[in-house]
Tab-separated table of C-alpha atoms and ligand atoms in Angstrom:
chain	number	residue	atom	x	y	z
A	1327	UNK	CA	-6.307	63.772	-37.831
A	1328	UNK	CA	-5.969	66.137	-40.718
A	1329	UNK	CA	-7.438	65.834	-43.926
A	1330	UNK	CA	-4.269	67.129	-45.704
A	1331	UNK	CA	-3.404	62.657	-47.316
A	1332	UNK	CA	-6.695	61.998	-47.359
A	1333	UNK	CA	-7.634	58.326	-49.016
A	1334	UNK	CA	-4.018	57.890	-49.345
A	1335	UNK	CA	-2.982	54.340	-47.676
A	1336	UNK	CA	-0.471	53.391	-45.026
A	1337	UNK	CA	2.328	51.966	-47.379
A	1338	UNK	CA	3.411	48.381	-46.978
A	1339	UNK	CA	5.669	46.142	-48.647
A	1340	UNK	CA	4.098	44.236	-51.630
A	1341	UNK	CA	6.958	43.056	-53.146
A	1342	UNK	CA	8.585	43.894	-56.689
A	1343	UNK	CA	6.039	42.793	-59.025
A	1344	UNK	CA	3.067	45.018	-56.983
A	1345	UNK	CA	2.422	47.710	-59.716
A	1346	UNK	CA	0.265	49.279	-56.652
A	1347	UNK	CA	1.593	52.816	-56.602
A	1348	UNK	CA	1.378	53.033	-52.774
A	1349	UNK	CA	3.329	50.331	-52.008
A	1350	UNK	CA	6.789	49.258	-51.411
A	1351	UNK	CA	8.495	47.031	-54.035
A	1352	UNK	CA	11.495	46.723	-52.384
A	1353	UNK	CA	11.501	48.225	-48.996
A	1354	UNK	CA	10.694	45.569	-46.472
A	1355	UNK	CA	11.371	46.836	-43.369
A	1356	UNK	CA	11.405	43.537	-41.325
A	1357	UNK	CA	13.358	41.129	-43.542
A	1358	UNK	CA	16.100	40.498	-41.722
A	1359	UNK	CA	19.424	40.984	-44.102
A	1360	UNK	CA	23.233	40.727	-42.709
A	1361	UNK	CA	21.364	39.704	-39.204
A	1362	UNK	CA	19.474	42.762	-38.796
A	1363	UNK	CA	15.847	44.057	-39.951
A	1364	UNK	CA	16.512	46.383	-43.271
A	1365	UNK	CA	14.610	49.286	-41.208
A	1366	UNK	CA	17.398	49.434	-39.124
A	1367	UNK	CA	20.076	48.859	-42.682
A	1368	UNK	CA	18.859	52.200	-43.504
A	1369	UNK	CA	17.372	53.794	-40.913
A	1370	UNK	CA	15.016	56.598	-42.685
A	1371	UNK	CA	14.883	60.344	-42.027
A	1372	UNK	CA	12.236	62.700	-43.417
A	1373	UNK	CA	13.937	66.508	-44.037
A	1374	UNK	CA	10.880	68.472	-42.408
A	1375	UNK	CA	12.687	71.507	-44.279
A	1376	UNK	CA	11.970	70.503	-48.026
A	1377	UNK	CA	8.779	68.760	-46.990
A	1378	UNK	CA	7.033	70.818	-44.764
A	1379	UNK	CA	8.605	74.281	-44.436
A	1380	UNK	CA	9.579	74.556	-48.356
A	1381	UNK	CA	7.517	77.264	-50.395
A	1382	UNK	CA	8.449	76.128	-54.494
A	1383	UNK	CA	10.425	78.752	-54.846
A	1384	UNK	CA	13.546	78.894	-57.001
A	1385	UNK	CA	15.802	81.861	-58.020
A	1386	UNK	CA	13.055	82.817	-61.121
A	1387	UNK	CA	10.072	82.515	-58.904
A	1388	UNK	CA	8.245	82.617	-56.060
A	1389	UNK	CA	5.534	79.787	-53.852
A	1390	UNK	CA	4.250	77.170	-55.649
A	1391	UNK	CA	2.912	75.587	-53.055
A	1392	UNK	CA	-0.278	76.320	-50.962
A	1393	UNK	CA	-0.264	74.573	-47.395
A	1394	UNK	CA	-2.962	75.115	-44.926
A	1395	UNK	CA	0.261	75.443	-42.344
A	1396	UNK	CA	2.011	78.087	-44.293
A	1397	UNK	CA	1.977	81.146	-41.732
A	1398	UNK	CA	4.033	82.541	-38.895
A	1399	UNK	CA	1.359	81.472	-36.304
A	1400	UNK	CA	1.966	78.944	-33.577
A	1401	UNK	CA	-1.203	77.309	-34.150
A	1402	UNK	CA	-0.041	76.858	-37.609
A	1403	UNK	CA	3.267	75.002	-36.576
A	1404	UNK	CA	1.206	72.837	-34.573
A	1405	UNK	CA	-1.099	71.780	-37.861
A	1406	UNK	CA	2.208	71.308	-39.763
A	1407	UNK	CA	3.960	69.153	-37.077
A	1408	UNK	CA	0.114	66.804	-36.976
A	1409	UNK	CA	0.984	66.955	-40.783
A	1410	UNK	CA	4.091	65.691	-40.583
A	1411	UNK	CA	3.609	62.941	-38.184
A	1412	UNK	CA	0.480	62.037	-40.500
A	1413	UNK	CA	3.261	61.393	-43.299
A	1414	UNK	CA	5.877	59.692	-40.968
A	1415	UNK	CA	3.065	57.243	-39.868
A	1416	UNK	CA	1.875	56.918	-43.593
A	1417	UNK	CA	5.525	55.696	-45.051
A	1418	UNK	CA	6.617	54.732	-41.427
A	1419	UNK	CA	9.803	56.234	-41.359
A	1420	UNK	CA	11.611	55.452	-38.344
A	1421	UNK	CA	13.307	59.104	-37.910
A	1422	UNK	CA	12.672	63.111	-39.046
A	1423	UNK	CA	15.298	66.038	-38.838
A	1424	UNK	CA	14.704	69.628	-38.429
A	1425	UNK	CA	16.144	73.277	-38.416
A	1426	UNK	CA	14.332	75.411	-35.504
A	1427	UNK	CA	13.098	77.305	-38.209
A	1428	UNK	CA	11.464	74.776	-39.762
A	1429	UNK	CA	9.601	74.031	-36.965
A	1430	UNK	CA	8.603	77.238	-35.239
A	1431	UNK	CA	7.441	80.565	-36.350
A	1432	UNK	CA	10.872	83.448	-36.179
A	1433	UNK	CA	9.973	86.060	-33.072
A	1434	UNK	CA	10.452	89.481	-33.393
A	1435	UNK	CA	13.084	88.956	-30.418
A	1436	UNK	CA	15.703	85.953	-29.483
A	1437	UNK	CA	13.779	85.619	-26.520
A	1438	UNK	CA	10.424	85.220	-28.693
A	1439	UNK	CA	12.093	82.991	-31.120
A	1440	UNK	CA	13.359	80.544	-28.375
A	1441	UNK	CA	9.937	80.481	-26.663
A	1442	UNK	CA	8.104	79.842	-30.165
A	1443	UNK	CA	11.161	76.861	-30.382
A	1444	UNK	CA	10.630	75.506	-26.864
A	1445	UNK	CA	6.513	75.256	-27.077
A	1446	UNK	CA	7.046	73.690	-30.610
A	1447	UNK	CA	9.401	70.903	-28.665
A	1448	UNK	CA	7.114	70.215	-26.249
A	1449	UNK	CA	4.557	69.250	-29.038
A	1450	UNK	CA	6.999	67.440	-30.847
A	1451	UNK	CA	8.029	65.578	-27.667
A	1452	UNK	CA	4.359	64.503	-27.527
A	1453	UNK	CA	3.975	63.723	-31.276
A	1454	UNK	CA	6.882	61.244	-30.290
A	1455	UNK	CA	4.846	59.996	-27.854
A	1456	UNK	CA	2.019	59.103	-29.828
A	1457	UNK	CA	3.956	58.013	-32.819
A	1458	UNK	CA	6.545	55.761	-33.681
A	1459	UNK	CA	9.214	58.589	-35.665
A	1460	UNK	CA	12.143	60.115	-33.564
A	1461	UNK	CA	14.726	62.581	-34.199
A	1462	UNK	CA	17.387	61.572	-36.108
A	1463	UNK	CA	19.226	65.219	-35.748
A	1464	UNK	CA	18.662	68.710	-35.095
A	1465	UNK	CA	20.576	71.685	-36.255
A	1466	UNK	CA	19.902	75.219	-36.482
A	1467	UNK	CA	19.036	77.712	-39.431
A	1468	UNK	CA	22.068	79.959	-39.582
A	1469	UNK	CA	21.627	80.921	-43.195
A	1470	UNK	CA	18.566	82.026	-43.990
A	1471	UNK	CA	18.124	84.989	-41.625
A	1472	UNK	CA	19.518	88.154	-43.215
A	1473	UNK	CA	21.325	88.930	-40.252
A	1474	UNK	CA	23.332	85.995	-41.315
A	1475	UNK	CA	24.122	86.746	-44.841
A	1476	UNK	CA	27.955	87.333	-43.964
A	1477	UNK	CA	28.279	84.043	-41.754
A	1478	UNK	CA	27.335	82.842	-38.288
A	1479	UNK	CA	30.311	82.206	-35.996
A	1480	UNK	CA	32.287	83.267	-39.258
A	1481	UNK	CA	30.688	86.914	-39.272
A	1482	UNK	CA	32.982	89.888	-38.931
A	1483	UNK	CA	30.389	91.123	-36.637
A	1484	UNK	CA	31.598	89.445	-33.387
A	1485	UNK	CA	27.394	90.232	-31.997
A	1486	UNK	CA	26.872	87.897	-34.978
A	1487	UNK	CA	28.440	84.848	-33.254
A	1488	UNK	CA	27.168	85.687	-30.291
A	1489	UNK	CA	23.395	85.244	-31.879
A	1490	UNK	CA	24.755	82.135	-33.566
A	1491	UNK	CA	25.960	80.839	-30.206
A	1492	UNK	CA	22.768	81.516	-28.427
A	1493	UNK	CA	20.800	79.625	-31.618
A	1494	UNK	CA	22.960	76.922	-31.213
A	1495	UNK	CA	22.651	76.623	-27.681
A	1496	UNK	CA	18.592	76.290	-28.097
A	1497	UNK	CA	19.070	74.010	-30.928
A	1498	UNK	CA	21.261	71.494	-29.069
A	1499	UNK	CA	18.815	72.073	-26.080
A	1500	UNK	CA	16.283	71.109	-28.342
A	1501	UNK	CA	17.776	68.076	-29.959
A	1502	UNK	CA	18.829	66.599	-26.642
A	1503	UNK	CA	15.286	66.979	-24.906
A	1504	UNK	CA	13.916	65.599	-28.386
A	1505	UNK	CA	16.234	62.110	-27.812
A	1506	UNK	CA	18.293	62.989	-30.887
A	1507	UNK	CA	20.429	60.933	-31.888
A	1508	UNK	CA	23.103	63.751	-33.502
A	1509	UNK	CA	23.554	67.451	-33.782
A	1510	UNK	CA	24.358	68.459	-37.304
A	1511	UNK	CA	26.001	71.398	-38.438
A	1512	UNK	CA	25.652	72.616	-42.127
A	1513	UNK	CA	27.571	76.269	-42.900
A	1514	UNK	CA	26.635	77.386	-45.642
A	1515	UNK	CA	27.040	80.878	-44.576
A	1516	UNK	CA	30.494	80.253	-43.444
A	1517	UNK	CA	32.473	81.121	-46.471
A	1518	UNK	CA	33.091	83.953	-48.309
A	1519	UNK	CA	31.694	85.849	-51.472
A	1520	UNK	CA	34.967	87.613	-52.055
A	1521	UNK	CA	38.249	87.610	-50.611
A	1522	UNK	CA	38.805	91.406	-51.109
A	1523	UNK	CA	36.517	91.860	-48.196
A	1524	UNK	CA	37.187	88.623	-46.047
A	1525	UNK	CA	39.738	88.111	-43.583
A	1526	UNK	CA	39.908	84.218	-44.089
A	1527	UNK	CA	42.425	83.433	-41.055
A	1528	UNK	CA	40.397	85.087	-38.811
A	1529	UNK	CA	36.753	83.376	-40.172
A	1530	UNK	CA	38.845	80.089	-40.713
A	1531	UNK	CA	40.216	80.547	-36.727
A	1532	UNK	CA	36.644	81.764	-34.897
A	1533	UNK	CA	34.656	78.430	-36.919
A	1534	UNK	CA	37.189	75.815	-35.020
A	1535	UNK	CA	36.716	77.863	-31.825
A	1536	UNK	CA	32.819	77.812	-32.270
A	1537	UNK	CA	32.797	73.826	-33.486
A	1538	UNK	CA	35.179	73.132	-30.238
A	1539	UNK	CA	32.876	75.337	-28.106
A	1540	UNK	CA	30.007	73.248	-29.520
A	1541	UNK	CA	31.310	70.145	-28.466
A	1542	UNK	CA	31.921	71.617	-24.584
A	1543	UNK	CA	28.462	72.349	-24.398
A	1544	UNK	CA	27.700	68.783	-25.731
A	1545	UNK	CA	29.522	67.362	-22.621
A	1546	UNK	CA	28.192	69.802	-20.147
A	1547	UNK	CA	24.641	69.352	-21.040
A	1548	UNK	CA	25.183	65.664	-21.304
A	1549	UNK	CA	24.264	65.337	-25.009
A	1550	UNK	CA	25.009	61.565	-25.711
A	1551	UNK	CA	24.958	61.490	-29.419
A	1552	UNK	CA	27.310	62.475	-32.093
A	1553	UNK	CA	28.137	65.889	-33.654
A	1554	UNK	CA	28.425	66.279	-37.169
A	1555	UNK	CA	29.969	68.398	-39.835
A	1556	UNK	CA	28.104	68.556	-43.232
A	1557	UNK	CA	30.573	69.489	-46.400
A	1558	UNK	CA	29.621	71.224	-49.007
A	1559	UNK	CA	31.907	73.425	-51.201
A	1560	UNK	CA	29.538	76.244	-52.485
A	1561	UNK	CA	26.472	77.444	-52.523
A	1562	UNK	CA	24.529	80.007	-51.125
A	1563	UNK	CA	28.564	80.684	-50.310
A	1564	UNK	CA	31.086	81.422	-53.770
A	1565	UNK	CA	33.461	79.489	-51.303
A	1566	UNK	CA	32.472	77.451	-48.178
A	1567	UNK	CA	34.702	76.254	-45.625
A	1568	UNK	CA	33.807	72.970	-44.991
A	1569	UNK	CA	34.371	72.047	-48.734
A	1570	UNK	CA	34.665	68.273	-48.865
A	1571	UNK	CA	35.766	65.420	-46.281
A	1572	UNK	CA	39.162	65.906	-46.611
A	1573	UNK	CA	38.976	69.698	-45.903
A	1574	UNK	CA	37.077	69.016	-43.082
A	1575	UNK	CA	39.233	66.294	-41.493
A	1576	UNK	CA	42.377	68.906	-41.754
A	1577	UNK	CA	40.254	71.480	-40.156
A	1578	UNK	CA	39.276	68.916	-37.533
A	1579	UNK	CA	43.107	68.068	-36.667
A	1580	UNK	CA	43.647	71.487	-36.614
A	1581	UNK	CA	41.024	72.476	-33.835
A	1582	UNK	CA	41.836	68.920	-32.372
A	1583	UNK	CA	38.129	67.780	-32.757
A	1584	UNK	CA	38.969	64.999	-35.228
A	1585	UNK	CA	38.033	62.694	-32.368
A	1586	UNK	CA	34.894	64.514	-31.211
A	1587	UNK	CA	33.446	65.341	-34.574
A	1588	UNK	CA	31.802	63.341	-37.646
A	1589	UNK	CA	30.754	64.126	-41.036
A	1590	UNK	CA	26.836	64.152	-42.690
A	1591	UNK	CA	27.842	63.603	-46.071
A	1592	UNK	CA	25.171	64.625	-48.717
A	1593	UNK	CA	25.449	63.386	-52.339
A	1594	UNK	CA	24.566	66.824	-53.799
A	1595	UNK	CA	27.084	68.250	-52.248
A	1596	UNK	CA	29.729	65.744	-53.278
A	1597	UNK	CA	28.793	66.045	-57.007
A	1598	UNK	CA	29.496	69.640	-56.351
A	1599	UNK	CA	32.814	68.959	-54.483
A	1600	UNK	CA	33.622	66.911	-57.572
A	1601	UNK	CA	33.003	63.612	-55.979
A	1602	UNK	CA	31.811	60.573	-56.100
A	1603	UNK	CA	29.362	60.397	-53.195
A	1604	UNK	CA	30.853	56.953	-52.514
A	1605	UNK	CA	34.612	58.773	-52.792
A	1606	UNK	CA	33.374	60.887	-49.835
A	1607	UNK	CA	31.634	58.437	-47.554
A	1608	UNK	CA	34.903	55.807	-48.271
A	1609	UNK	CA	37.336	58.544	-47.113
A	1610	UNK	CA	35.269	59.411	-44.419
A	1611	UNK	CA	35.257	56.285	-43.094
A	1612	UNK	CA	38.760	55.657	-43.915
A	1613	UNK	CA	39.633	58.157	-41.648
A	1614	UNK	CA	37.003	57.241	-38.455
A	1615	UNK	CA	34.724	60.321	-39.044
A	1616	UNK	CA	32.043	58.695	-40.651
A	1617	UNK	CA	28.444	59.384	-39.326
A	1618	UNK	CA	25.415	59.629	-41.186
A	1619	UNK	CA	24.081	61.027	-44.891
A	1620	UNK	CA	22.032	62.762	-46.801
A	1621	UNK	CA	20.461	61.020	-49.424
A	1622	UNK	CA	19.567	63.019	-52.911
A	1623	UNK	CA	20.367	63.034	-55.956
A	1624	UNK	CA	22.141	66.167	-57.923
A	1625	UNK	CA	21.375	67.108	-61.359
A	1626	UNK	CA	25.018	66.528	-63.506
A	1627	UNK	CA	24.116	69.609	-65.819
A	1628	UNK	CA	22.993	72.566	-63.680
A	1629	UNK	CA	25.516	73.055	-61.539
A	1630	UNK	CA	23.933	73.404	-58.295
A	1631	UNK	CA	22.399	71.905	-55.394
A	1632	UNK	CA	19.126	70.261	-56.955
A	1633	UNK	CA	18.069	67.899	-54.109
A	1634	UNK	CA	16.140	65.844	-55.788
A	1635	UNK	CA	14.510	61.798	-54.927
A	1636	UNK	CA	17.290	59.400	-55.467
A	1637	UNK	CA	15.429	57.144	-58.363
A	1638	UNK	CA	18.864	55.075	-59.612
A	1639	UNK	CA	19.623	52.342	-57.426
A	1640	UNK	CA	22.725	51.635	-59.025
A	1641	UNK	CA	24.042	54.716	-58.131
A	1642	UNK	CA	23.080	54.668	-54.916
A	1643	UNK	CA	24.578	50.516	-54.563
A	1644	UNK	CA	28.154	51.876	-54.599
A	1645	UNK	CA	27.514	54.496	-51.623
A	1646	UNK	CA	25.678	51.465	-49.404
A	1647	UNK	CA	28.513	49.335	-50.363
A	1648	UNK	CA	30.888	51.602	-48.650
A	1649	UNK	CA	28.804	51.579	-45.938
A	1650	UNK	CA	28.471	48.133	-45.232
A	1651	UNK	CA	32.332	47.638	-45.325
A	1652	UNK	CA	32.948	50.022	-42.460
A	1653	UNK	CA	29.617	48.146	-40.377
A	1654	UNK	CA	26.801	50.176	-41.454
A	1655	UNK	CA	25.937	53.252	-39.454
A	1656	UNK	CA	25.946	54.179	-36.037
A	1657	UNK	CA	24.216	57.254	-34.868
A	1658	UNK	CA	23.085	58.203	-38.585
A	1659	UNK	CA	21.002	57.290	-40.793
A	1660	UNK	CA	19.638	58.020	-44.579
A	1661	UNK	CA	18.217	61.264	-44.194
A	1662	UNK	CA	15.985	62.384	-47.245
A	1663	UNK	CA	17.525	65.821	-47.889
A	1664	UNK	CA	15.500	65.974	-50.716
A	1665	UNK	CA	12.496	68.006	-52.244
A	1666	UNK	CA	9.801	67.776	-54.702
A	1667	UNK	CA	10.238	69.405	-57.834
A	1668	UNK	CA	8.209	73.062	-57.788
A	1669	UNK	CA	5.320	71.898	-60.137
A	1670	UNK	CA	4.605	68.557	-57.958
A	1671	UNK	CA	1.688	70.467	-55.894
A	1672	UNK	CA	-0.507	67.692	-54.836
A	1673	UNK	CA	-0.168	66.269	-51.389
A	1674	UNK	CA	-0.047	62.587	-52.963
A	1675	UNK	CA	3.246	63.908	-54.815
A	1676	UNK	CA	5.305	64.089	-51.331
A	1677	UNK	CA	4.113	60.688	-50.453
A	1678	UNK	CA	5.249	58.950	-54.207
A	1679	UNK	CA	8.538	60.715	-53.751
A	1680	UNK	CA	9.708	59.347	-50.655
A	1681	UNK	CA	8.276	55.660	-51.559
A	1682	UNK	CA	10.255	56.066	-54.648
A	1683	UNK	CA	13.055	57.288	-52.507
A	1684	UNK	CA	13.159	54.400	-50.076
A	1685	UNK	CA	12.516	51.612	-52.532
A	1686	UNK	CA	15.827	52.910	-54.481
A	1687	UNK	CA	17.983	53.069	-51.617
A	1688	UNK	CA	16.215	49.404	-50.241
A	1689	UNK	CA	17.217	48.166	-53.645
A	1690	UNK	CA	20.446	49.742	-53.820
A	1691	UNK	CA	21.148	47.887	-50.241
A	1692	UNK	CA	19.951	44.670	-51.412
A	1693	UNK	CA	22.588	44.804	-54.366
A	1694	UNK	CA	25.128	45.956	-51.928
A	1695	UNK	CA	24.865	42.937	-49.515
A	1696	UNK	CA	24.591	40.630	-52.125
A	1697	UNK	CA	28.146	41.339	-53.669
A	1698	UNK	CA	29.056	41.749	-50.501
A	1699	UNK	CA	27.979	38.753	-49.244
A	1700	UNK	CA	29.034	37.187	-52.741
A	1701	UNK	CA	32.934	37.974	-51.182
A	1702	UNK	CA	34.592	37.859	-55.050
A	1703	UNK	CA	35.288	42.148	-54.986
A	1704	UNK	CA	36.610	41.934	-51.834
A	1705	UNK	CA	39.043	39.023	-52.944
A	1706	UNK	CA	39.984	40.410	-55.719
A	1707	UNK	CA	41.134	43.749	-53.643
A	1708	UNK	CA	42.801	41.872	-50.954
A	1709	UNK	CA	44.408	39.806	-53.622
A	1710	UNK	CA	45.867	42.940	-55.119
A	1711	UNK	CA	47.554	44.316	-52.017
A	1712	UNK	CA	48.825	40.808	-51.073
A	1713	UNK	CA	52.471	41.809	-51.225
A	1714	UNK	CA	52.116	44.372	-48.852
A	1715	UNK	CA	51.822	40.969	-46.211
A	1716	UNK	CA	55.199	39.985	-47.101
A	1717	UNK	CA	57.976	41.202	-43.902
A	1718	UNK	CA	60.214	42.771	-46.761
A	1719	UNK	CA	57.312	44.979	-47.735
A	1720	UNK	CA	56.204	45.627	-43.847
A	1721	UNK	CA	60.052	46.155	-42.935
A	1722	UNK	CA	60.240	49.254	-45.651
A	1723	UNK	CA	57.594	51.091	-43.793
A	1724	UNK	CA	58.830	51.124	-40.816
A	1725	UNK	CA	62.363	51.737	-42.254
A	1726	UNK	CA	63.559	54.833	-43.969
A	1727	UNK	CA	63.475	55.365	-47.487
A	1728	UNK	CA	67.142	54.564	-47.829
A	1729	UNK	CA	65.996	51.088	-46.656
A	1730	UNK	CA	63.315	50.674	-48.911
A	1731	UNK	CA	65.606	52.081	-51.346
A	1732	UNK	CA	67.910	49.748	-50.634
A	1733	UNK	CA	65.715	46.315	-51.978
A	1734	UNK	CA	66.260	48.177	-55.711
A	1735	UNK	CA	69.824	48.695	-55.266
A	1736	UNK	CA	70.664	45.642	-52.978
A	1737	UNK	CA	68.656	42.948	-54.665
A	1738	UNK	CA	67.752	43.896	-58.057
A	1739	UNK	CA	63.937	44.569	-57.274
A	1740	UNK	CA	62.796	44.758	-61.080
A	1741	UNK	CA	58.579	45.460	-60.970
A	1742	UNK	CA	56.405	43.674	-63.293
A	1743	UNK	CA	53.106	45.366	-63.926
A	1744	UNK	CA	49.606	43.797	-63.070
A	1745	UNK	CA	46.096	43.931	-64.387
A	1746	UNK	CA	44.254	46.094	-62.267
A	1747	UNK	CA	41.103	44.438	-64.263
A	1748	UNK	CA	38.496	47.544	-63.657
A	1749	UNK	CA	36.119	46.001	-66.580
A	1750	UNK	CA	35.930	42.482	-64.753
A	1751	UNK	CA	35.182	43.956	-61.697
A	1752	UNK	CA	32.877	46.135	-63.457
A	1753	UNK	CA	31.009	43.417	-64.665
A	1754	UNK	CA	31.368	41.547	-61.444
A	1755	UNK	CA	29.254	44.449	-60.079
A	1756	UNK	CA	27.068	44.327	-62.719
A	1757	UNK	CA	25.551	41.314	-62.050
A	1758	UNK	CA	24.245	42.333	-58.614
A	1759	UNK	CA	22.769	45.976	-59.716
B	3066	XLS	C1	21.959	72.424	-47.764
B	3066	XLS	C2	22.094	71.422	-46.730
B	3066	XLS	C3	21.106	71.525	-45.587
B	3066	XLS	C4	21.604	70.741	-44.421
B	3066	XLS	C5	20.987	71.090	-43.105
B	3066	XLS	O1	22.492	72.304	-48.861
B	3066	XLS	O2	22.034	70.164	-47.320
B	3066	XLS	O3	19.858	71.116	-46.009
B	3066	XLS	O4	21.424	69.378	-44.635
B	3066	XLS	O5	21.230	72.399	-42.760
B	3067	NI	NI1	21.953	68.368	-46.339
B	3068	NI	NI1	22.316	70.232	-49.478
């Protein structure tokens, strides 16, 4: 044991009148709801990144934070793993995600790096074995390494790929001796900062080789779980790639991996998209490449990726809604990409955060399966499409549009307009925020 949460408590549910600040209010991660345990509704992830590995910095300034892990020692990455299973066991989080460089300190060679990575797996493999939290996904740090400031398997540098190919490689490696249950890949190096100097056909053409030689290696190493895409539309890149859902699903059908490859939607990045976090995860599953998300919340004025606690549960309602309808997740899970805000030094401040974190979404989930559950939305959409059951209406599609043309023409087809009554089913969802 480290002394690093010293006197703070295990947390346990207490229910929503506890005003016990290390306790759950609405998190209960037995009660059964919808026939399963609300643990397994939501399915928790810890970002080791923002929590462990993050320094306080932000483009003005430096470290805020002083960590008796920070270093580039091994011994050091051991202290902050015992940390961070500490925490895990503390807020009992079934699952954690990582970056290798989160985890283990960067060698002076590949070589060096992937040794550091492989002795820091074993560990972890035996923190798993000690604790209750798994791996919910692994992915690999292609951004923050200036040899990748033009891109990883979008570099004009073709030795470039090749590096991100080998980190890749050890990253999967990782994640599939770990028991992970998905691979994630976030590019926010593949983009471009100007198209003067960017040959975009050529970036655009070596990411869907590298994504389809990704999933190869899944199958040949026998990685079970699911890969996964994460959109975001800028930031650190003036333009990235994978800009939203949609974007994604046509470069998907374009490498034919729409079958082979998901989506980690994160709310940030949706806000910056100009989403609707619910728009994306709806589409997304719309379109059978839903798998898992990042749970934040973005700040509406500044503009960029703020990361911070979800603390609005009626915001959140609307995205767990949308989950729920297409049968809650599979591989994924809620993954906390989210950090603490760079004056929020004491240990006791990561703890509150995620608590906060977990009671919102717990609460938003609650509110979801109750007007869910309730059936009236649902009625009121199926009610709405109800002509669309009709064998005219089923005829035109199949039909050409000189068929469907021909109801107008043929039969006088004269449309009368319909409430789409937004503010009663505004209030409707009102009542179960
Ligand atoms: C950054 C991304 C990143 C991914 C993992 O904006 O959200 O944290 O989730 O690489
Ligand atoms: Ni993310
Ligand atoms: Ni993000």
């Amino acid at each position: 044991m480290t002394d690093f949460f010293a006197n703070i408590p295990t947390i346990t549910y207490e229910g929503p009148s506890s005003t016990n600040e290390f306790a759950f209010r609405h998190y209960n991660p037995d009660e059964v709801i919808l026939g399963k345990p609300m643990a397994e509704h939501l399915r928790f992830s810890v970002a080791y990144w923002h929590s462990f590995a993050w320094q306080g910095g932000d483009p003005f300034g430096g470290q805020t934070f002083e960590r008796p892990w920070f270093g580039d020692e091994i011994g050091l990455a051991k202290l902050k793993a015992d940390v961070a299973f500490e925490m895990f066991d503390i807020l009992g989080n079934p699952f954690y995600c990582f970056h290798d460089a989160d985890v283990r300190p960067e060698g002076t060679t590949f070589a060096q790096s992937q040794r550091n990575l492989e002795e820091m797996v074993d560990y972890l493999a035996e923190k798993q074995q000690s604790h209750k939290a798994r791996l919910l996904w692994g992915t690999a740090n292609l951004f923050s390494h200036r040899r990748f400031m033009s891109g990883a398997a979008t570099n004009p540098d073709p030795d470039i790929y090749a590096y991100a190919a080998a980190t890749v490689q050890a990253n999967m490696d990782a994640t599939l001796k770990l028991g992970g249950q998905n691979y994630v890949l976030w590019g926010g190096r593949e983009g471009y900062e100007t198209l003067l100097n960017t040959d975009l056909a050529a970036e655009r053409a070596h990411a869907g080789r590298f994504l389809q030689q990704v999933v190869e290696y899944k199958y040949k190493i026998g990685f079970k779980g699911a890969i996964l895409i994460e959109p975001k539309p800028q930031e650190p890149s003036k333009h990235q790639y994978d800009y939203d859902v949609a974007t994604v699903y046509g470069f998907l059908k374009d490498f034919d991996l729409e079958k082979e490859v998901q989506v980690n939607i994160e709310q940030g990045h949706a806000i910056l998209a100009g989403h609707s976090f619910e728009h994306e995860i709806a589409l997304a599953t719309s379109l059978g490449i839903f798998g898992s998300i990042d749970m934040n919340r973005n700040d509406y004025q500044s503009g960029w990726d703020t990361d911070q606690f979800p603390n609005n549960h009626g915001e959140k309602a609307l995205a767990f809604y949308e989950i729920l309808r297409a049968g809650g997740y599979k591989t994924g899970g809620t993954n906390f990409d989210a950090k603490l805000r760079r004056q929020s030094l004491d240990p006791q401040d990561l703890i509150l955060a995620h608590v906060g974190g977990m009671d919102t979404c717990a609460r938003a989930l609650k509110a979801a399966v109750a007007l869910f559950e309730d059936g009236a939305l649902e009625e009121a959409r199926a009610k709405r499409y109800a002509g669309w059951k009709s064998p005219e209406a089923k005829a035109m599609l199949s039909g050409s549009l000189d068929q469907a043309a021909q109801r107008v023409r043929d039969q006088g087809v004269n449309p009368v307009p319909k409430s789409g009554g937004q503010e009663r089913l505004e209030n409707l969802w009102n009542r179960f925020i």
